[in-house]
Coordinates of C-alpha atoms and ligand atoms in Angstrom, one line a residue:
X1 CA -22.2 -0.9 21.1
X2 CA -18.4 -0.3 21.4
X3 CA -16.3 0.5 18.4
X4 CA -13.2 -1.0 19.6
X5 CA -11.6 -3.7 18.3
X6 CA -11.3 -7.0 19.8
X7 CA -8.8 -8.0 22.0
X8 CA -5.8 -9.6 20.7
X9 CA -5.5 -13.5 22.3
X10 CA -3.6 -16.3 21.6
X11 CA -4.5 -19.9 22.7
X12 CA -2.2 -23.0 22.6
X13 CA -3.8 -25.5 19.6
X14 CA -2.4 -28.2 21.6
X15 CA -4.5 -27.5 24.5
X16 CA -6.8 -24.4 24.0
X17 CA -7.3 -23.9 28.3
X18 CA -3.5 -22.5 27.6
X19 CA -3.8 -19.0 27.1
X20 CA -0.6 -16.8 26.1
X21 CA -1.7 -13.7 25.5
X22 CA -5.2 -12.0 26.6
X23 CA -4.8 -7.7 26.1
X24 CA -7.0 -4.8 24.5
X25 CA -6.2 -4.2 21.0
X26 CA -4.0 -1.0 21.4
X27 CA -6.6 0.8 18.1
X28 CA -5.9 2.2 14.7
X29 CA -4.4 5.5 16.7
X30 CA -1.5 3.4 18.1
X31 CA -1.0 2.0 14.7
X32 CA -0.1 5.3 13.3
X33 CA 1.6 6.5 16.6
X34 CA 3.9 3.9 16.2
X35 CA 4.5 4.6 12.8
X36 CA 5.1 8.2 13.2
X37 CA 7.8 7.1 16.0
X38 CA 9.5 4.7 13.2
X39 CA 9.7 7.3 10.8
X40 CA 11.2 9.7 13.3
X41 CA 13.9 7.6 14.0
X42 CA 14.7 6.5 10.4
X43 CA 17.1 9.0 9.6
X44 CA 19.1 8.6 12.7
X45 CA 18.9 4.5 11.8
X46 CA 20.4 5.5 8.3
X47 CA 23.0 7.8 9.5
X48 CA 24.3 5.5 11.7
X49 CA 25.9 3.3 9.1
X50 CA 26.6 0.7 7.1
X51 CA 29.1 -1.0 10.1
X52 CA 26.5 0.0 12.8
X53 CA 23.3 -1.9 10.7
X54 CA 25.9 -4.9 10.1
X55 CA 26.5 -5.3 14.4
X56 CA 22.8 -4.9 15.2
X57 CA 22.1 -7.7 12.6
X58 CA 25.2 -9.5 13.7
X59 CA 23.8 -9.3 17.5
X60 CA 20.3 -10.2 16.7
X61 CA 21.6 -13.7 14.8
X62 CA 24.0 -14.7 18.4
X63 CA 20.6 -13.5 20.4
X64 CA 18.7 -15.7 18.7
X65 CA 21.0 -18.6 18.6
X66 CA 21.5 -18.5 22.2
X67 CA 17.9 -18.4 22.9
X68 CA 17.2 -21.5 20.6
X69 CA 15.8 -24.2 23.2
X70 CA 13.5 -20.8 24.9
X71 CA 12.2 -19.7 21.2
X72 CA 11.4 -22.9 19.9
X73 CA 9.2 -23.9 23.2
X74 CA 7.6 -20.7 22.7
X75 CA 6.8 -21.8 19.0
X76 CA 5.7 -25.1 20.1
X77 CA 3.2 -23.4 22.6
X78 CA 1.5 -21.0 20.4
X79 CA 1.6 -22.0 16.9
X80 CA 1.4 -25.6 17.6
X81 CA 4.6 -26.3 15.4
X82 CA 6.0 -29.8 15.8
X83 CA 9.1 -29.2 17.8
X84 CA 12.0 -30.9 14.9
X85 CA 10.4 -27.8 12.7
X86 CA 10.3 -25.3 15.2
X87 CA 14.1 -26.1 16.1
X88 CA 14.8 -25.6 12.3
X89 CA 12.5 -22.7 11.6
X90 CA 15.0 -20.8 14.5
X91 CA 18.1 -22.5 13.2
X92 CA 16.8 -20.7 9.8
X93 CA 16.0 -17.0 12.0
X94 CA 19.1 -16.7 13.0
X95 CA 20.8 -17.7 9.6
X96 CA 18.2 -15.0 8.1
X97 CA 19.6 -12.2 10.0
X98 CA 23.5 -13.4 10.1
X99 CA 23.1 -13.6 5.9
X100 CA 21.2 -10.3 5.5
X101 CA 24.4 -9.0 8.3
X102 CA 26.1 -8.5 5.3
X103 CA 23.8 -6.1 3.3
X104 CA 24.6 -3.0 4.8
X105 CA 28.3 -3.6 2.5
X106 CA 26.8 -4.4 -0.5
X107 CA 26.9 -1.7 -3.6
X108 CA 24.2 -0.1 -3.5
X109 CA 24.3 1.5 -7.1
X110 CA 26.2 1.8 -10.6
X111 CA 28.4 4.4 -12.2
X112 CA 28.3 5.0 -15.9
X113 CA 29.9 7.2 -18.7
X114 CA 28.0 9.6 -19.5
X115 CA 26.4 10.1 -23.1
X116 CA 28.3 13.5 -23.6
X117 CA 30.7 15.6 -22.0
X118 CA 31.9 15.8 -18.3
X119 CA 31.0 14.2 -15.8
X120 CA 29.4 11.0 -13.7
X121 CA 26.2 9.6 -13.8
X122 CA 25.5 7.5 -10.6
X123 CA 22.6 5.3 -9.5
X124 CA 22.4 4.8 -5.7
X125 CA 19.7 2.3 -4.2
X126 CA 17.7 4.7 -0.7
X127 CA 15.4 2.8 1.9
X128 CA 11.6 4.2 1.7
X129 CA 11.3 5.3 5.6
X130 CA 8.8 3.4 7.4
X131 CA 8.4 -0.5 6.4
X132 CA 4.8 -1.9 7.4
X133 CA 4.8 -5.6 8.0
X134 CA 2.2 -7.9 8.3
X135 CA 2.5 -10.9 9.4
X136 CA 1.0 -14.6 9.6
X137 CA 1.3 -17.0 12.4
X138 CA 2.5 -20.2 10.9
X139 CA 6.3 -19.3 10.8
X140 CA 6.0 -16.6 13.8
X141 CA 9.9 -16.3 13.7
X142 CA 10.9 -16.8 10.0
X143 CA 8.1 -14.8 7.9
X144 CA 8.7 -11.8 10.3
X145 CA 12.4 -12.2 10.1
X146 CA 12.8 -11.9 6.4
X147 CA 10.8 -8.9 6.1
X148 CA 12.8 -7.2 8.8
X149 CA 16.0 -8.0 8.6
X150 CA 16.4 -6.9 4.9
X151 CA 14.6 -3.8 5.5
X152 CA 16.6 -2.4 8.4
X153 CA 19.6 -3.7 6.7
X154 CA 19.0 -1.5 3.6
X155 CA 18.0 1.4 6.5
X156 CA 14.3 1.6 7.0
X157 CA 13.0 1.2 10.2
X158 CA 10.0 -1.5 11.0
X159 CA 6.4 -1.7 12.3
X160 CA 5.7 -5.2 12.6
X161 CA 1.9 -6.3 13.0
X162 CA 2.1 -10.1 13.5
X163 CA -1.1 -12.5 13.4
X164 CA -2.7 -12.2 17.0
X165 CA -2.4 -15.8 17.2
X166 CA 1.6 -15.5 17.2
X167 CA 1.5 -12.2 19.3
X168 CA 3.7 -13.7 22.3
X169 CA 6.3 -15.2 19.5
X170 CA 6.7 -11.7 18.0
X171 CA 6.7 -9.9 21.2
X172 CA 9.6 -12.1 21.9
X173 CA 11.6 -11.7 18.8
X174 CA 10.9 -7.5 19.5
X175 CA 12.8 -8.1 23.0
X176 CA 15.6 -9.6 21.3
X177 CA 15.6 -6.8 18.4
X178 CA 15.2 -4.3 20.3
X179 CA 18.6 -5.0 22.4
X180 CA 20.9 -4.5 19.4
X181 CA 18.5 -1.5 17.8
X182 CA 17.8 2.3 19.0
X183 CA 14.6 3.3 20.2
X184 CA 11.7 3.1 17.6
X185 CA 13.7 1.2 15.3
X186 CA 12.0 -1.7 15.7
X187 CA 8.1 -1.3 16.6
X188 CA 6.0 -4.9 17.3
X189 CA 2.1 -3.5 17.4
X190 CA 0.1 -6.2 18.5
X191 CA -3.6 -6.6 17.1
X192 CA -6.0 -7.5 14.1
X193 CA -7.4 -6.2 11.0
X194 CA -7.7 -2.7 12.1
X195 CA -4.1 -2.3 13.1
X196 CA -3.0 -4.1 10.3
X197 CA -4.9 -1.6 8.0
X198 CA -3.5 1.1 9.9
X199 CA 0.0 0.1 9.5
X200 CA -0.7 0.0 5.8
X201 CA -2.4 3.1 5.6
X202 CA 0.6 5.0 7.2
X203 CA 3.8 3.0 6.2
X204 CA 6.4 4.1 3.7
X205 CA 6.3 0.6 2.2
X206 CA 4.3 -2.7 3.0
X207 CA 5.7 -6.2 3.0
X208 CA 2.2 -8.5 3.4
X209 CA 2.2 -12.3 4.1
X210 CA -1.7 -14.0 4.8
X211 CA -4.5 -15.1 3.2
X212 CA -5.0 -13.9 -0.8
X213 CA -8.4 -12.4 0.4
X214 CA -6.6 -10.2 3.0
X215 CA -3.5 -9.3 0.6
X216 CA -5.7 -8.6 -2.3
X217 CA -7.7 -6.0 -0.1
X218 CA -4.2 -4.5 1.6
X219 CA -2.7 -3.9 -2.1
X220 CA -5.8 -2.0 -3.2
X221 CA -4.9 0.7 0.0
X222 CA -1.4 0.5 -1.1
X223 CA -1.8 1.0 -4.6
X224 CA -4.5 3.9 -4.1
X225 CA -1.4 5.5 -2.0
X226 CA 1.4 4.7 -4.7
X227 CA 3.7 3.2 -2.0
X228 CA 5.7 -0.1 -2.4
X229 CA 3.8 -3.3 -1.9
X230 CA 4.4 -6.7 -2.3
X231 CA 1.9 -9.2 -1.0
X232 CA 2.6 -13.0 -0.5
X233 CA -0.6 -15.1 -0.4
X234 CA -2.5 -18.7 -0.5
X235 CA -1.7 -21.4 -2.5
X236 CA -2.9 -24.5 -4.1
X237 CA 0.1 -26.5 -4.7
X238 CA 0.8 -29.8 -7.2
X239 CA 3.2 -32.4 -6.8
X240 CA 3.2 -33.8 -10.1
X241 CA 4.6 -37.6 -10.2
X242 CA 6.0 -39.3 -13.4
X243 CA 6.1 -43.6 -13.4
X244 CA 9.6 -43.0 -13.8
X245 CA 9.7 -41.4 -10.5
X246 CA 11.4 -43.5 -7.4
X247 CA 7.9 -43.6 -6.0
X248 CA 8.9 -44.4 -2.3
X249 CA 11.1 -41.3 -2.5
X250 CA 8.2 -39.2 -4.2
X251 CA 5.4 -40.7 -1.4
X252 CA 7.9 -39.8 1.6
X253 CA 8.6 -36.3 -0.2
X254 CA 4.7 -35.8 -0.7
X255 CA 3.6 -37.0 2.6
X256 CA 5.7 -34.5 4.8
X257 CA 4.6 -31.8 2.2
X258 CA 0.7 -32.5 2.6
X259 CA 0.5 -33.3 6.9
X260 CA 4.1 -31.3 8.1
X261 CA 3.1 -28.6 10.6
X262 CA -0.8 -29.8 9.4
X263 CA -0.8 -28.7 6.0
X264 CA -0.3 -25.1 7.2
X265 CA 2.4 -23.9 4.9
X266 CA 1.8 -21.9 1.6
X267 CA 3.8 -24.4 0.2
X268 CA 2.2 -27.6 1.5
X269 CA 1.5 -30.2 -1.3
X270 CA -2.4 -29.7 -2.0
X271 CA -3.1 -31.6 -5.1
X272 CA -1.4 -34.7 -6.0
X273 CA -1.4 -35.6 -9.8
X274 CA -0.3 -39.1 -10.9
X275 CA 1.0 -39.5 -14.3
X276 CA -0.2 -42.9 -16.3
X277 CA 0.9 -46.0 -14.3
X278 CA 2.1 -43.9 -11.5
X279 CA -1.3 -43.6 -10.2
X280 CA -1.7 -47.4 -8.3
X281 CA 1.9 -47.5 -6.8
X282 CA 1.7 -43.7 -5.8
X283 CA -1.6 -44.6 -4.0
X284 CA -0.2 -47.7 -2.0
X285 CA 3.0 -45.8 -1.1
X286 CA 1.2 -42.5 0.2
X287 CA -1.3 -44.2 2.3
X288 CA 1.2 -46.4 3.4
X289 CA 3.3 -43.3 4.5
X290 CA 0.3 -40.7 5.8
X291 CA -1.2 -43.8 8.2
X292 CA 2.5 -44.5 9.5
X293 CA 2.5 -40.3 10.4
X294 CA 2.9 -39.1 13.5
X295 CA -0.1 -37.1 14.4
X296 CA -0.4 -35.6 17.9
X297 CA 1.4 -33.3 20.8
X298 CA 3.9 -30.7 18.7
X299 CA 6.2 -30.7 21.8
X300 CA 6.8 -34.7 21.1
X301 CA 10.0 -34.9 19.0
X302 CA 7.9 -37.9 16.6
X303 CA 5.7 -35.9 15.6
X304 CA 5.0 -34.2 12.4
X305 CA 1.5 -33.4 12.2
X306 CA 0.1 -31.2 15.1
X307 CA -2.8 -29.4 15.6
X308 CA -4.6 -26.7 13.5
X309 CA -4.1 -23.0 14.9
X310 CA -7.9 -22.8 15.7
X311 CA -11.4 -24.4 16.4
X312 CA -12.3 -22.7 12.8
X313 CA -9.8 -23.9 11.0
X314 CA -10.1 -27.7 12.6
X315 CA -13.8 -27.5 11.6
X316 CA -12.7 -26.1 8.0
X317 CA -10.7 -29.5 7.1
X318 CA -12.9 -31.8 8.4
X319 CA -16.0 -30.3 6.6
X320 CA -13.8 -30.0 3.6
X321 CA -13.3 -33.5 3.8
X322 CA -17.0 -34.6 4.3
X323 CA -18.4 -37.6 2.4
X324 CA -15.1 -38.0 0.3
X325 CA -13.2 -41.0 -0.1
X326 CA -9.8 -40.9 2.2
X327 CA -6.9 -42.6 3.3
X328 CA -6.8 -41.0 6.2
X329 CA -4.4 -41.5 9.9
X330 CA -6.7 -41.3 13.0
X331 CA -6.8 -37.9 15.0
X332 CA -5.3 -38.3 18.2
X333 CA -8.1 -39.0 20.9
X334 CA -8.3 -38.0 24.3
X335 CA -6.9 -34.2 23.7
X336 CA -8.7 -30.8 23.6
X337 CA -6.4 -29.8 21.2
X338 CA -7.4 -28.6 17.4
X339 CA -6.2 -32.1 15.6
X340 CA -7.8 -33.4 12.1
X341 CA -5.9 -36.2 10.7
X342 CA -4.1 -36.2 7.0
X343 CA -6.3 -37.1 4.5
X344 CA -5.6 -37.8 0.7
X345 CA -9.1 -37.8 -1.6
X346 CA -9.9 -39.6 -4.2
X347 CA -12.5 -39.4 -6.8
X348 CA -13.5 -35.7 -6.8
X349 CA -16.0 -34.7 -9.0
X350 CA -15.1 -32.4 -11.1
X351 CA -15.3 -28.5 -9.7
X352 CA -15.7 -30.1 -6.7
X353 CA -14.2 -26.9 -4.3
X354 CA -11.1 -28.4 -3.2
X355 CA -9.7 -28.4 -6.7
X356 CA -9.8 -24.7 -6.8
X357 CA -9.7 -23.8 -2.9
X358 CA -7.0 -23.2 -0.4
X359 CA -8.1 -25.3 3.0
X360 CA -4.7 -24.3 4.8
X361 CA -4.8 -28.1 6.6
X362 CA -3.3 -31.6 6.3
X363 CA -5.8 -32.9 3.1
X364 CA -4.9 -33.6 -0.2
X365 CA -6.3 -34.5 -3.1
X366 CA -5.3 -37.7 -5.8
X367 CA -5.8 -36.8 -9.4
X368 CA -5.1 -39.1 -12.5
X369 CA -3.1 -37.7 -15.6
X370 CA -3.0 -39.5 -19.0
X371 CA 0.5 -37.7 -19.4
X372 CA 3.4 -35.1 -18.5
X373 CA 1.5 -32.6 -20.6
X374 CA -2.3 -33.2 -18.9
X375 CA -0.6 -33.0 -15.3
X376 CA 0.9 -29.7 -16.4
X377 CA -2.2 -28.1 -17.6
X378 CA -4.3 -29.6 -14.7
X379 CA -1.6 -27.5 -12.1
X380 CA -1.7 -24.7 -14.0
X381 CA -6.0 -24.4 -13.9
X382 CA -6.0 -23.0 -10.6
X383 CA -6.2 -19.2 -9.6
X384 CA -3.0 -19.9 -7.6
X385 CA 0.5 -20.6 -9.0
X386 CA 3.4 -20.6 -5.8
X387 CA 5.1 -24.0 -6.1
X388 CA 5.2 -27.1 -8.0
X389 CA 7.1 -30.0 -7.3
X390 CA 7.9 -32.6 -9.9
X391 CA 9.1 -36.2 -8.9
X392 CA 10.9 -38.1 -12.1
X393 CA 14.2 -39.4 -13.3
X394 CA 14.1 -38.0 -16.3
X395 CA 15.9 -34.6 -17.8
X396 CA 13.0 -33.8 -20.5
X397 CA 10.1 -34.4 -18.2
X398 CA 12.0 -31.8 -15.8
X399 CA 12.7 -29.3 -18.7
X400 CA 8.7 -29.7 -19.8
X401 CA 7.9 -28.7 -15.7
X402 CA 10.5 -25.8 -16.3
X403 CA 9.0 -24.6 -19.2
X404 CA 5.1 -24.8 -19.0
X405 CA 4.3 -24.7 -15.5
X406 CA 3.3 -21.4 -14.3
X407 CA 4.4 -21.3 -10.5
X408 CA 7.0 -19.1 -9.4
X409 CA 9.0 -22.2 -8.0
X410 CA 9.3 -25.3 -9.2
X411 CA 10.8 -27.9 -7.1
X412 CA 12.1 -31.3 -8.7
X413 CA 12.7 -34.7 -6.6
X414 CA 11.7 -32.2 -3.5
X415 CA 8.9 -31.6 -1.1
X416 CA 6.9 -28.6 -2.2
X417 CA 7.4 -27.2 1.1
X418 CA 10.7 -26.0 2.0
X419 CA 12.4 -22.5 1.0
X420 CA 16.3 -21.2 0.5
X421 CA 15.9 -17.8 2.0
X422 CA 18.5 -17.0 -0.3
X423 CA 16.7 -17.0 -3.2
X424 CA 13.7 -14.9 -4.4
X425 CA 10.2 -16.3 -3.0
X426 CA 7.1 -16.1 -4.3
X427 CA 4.4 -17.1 -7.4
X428 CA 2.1 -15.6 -9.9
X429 CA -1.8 -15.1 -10.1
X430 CA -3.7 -15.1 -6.6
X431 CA -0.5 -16.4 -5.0
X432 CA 1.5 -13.2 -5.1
X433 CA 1.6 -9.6 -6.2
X434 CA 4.5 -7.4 -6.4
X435 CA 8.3 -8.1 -6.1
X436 CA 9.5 -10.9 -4.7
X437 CA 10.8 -11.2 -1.0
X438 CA 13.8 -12.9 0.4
X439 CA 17.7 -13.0 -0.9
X440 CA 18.8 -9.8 -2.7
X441 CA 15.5 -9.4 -4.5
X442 CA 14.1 -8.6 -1.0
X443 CA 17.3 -5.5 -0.5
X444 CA 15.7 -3.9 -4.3
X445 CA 12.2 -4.7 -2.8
X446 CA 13.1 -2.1 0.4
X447 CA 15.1 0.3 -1.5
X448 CA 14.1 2.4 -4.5
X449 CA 16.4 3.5 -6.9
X450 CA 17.8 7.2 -7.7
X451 CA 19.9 8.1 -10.7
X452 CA 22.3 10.9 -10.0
X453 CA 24.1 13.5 -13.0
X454 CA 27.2 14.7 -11.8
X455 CA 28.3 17.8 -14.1
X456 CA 31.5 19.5 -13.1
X457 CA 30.8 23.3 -12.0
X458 CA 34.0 24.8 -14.8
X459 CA 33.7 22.1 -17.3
X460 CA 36.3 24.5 -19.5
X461 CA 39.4 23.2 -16.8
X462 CA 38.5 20.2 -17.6
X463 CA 38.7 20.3 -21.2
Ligands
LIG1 P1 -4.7 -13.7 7.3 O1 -4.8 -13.1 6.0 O2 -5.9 -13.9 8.1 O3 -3.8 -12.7 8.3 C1 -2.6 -12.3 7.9 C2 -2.2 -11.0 8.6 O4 -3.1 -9.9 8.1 C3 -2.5 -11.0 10.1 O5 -1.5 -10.3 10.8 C4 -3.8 -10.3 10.2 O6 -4.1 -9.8 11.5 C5 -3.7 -9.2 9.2 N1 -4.9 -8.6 8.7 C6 -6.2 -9.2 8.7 N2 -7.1 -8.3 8.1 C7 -6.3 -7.2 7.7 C8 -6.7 -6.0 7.1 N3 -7.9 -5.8 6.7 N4 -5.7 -5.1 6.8 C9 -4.4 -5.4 7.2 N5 -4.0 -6.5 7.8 C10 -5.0 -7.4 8.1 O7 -3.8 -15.0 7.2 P2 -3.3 -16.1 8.3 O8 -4.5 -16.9 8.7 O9 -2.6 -15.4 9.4 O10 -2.3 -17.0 7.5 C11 -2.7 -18.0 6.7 C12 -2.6 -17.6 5.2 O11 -1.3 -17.1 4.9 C13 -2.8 -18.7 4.2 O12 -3.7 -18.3 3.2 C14 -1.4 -19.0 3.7 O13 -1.4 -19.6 2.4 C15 -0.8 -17.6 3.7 N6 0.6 -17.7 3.7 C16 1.3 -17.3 2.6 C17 2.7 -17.4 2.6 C18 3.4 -17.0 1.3 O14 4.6 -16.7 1.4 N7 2.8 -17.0 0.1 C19 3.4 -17.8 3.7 C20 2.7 -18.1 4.9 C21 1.3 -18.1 4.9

């Protein structure tokens, strides 16, 4: 029996026959190879300069505009990402690498007075080296993007390891990198687990997006070889709704945040928790909403729910579903392609698994509250804590959600789904570990800090 790994192949959910990519798995030895080359040409990437990082980045942003229409096909095909959000999710690439354009100007340290005597005392922010990044495939452009952009900015090179299922989206994003970036700058190794744990095993730092089960495993190696880590994960995600809510506006909101791109977003709404008398309207509006969805081909502008990336994770939602009690659209027929339509379930029993589960697919499920406070501690029971949103009119029931609920982003009168890359992403508890990614926390998150004592050599002519 063979050793190697298997090959790396991505399939088209909308019609499985399509295949995009079909190669060997290039091994844990090209992993490190390629890692090795990165860190080779590091110094040269630093040395270049702050004006030299700011054009590549510049470059990449036009490169990726003018290839809009060609990317967002490409995303269409093998992700199965309705085309409006593929269109944005590049609109959002390119805006990722024009905003972190600017990095290579920003300060990168302090000065201070010194406690005593002569002198300067300095801080100054350095890149690790070699930034390992691993990827998932539901935003093949974006989540590889805002790893990569801030860490060549700040003057690391990058090994990217995408999800095999986005392999020919990445591979196409390294083409356009590549253009405005020296040799071994930019590295896209194409594979699975084992080149993934390679990658992390060799890099200077590691920037993980996936599964929890997956980061958890990659921060033990990380940790065990004291390098920076920061891991974003599942999530299990509340929209909490008060009666005072505008509960068209709230179903609307919650509906695109439980069946957009099929549920597949970290951020998608999960858990729906109706406050008092919130609970009938909220149930007539959602269903009303989810069965007027558009379910079916990603490539049709219409639609917002598309198919699941694979057979496994298709079979995953419907089982999940089983025996419950669902508003639910209807599949579309006649297609090959990986479809299971939005459900929202009612009527769990309690520990039933989808209250404490991640199913990564277009299902929800509708909870009563008896008030702001129970709907806060009934989001906060789950191992997860990434996003809450929170649909009312009111300031205090907002301040409350502020206060007491224990996600690392809280969204009010918005979908759950939906990120500012300017801002610091990410949650607490399984969701995420280590710092944050994305605006400037994502430049400290590539950089470590040095503190420099400057003495003068003859303090006495200074005196
Ligand atoms: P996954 O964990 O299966 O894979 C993620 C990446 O890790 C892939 O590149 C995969 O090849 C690689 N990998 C697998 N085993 C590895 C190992 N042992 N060592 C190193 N790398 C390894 O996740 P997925 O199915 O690609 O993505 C879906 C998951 O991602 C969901 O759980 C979702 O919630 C999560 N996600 C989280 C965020 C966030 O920001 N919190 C964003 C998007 C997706």
């Amino acid at each position: 029996m063979s050793d190697a790994p298997p090959p790396v192949v991505s399939r088209n959910p909308a019609d499985p026959s399509d295949i995009l990519v079909h190669v060997p798995a290039p091994g844990a030895r090209a992993a490190t190879r390629a890692v090795e080359r990165a860190r080779a040409a590091q110094p040269h990437w630093l040395l270049d300069g702050a004006a030299a990082r700011s054009a590549a980045l510049g470059a990449i942003a036009a490169a990726v505009e003018a290839a809009a229409d060609e990317l967002t096909a490409l995303a269409v095909r093998e992700v199965g990402k309705p085309v409006t959000e593929a269109r944005a999710e590049v609109a959002r690439t390119a805006a990722i690498w024009r905003y972190y354009a600017q990095a290579p100007y920003e300060p990168t340290g302090v000065v201070h007075e010194t406690a005593a005597g002569p002198g300067l005392l300095l801080t100054r922010r350095r890149p690790h080296g070699v930034a390992g990044l691993i990827t998932p495939w539901n935003f093949p452009f974006a989540i590889p993007s805002w790893k990569a952009a801030p860490a060549l900015a700040t003057g690391n090179t990058v090994v990217l390891k995408p999800a095999p299922e986005a392999t020919a989206c990445a591979q196409r994003l390294a083409e356009i990198v590549q253009q405005a970036v020296p040799t071994g700058v930019f590295t896209v190794l194409p594979g699975g687990a084992t080149e993934g744990n390679a990658v992390v095993s060799a890099a200077d730092a590691v920037s993980f997006t996936g599964s929890t089960v997956v980061g958890q495993a990659v921060t033990l190696t990380t940790t065990a070889r004291g390098i920076p880590a920061q891991a974003e994960m599942g999530g299990l995600n509340a929209a909490i709704v008060l009666p005072d809510a505008d509960i068209d506006t709230a179903a609307a909101h919650i509906a695109s945040a439980i069946a957009g791109y099929a549920g597949q977003k970290c951020t998608a709404t999960s858990r729906v928790i109706a406050v008092g008398a919130a609970l009938g309207p909220l149930r007539e509006a959602l269903a009303e909403r989810l069965r007027a969805l558009a379910v079916g081909d990603p490539a049709d502008s219409a639609t917002v729910c598309g198919p699941l990336i694979s057979e496994r994770a298709r079979d995953r939602v419907i089982e999940a579903r089983r025996g419950l009690p669902a508003v639910a659209t209807a599949a579309p027929t006649g297609s090959d392609g990986w479809y299971a339509a939005p459900a929202l379930v009612t009527d769990l029993p309690p520990g039933h698994p989808l209250l404490h589960e991640e199913v990564f697919g277009p299902l929800a499920a509708l909870l009563p509250a008896d008030d702001l406070a129970q709907a806060v501690r009934i989001t906060n029971s789950v191992p997860y804590g990434l996003v809450t949103s929170v649909h009312t009119a009111t300031l205090d029931a907002t301040l409350h959600g502020l206060d007491h609920l224990d996600t690392g982003m809280v969204r009010v009168n918005a979908p759950s789904s939906g990120v500012d890359f300017h801002l610091p992403f990410g949650g607490t508890k399984a969701s995420s570990s280590g710092p944050r990614e994305q605006g400037h926390a994502a430049l400290d998150f590539y950089t470590s800090q040095r503190t420099y004592t400057l003495t003068p050599a003859l303090p006495s002519i200074l005196a």
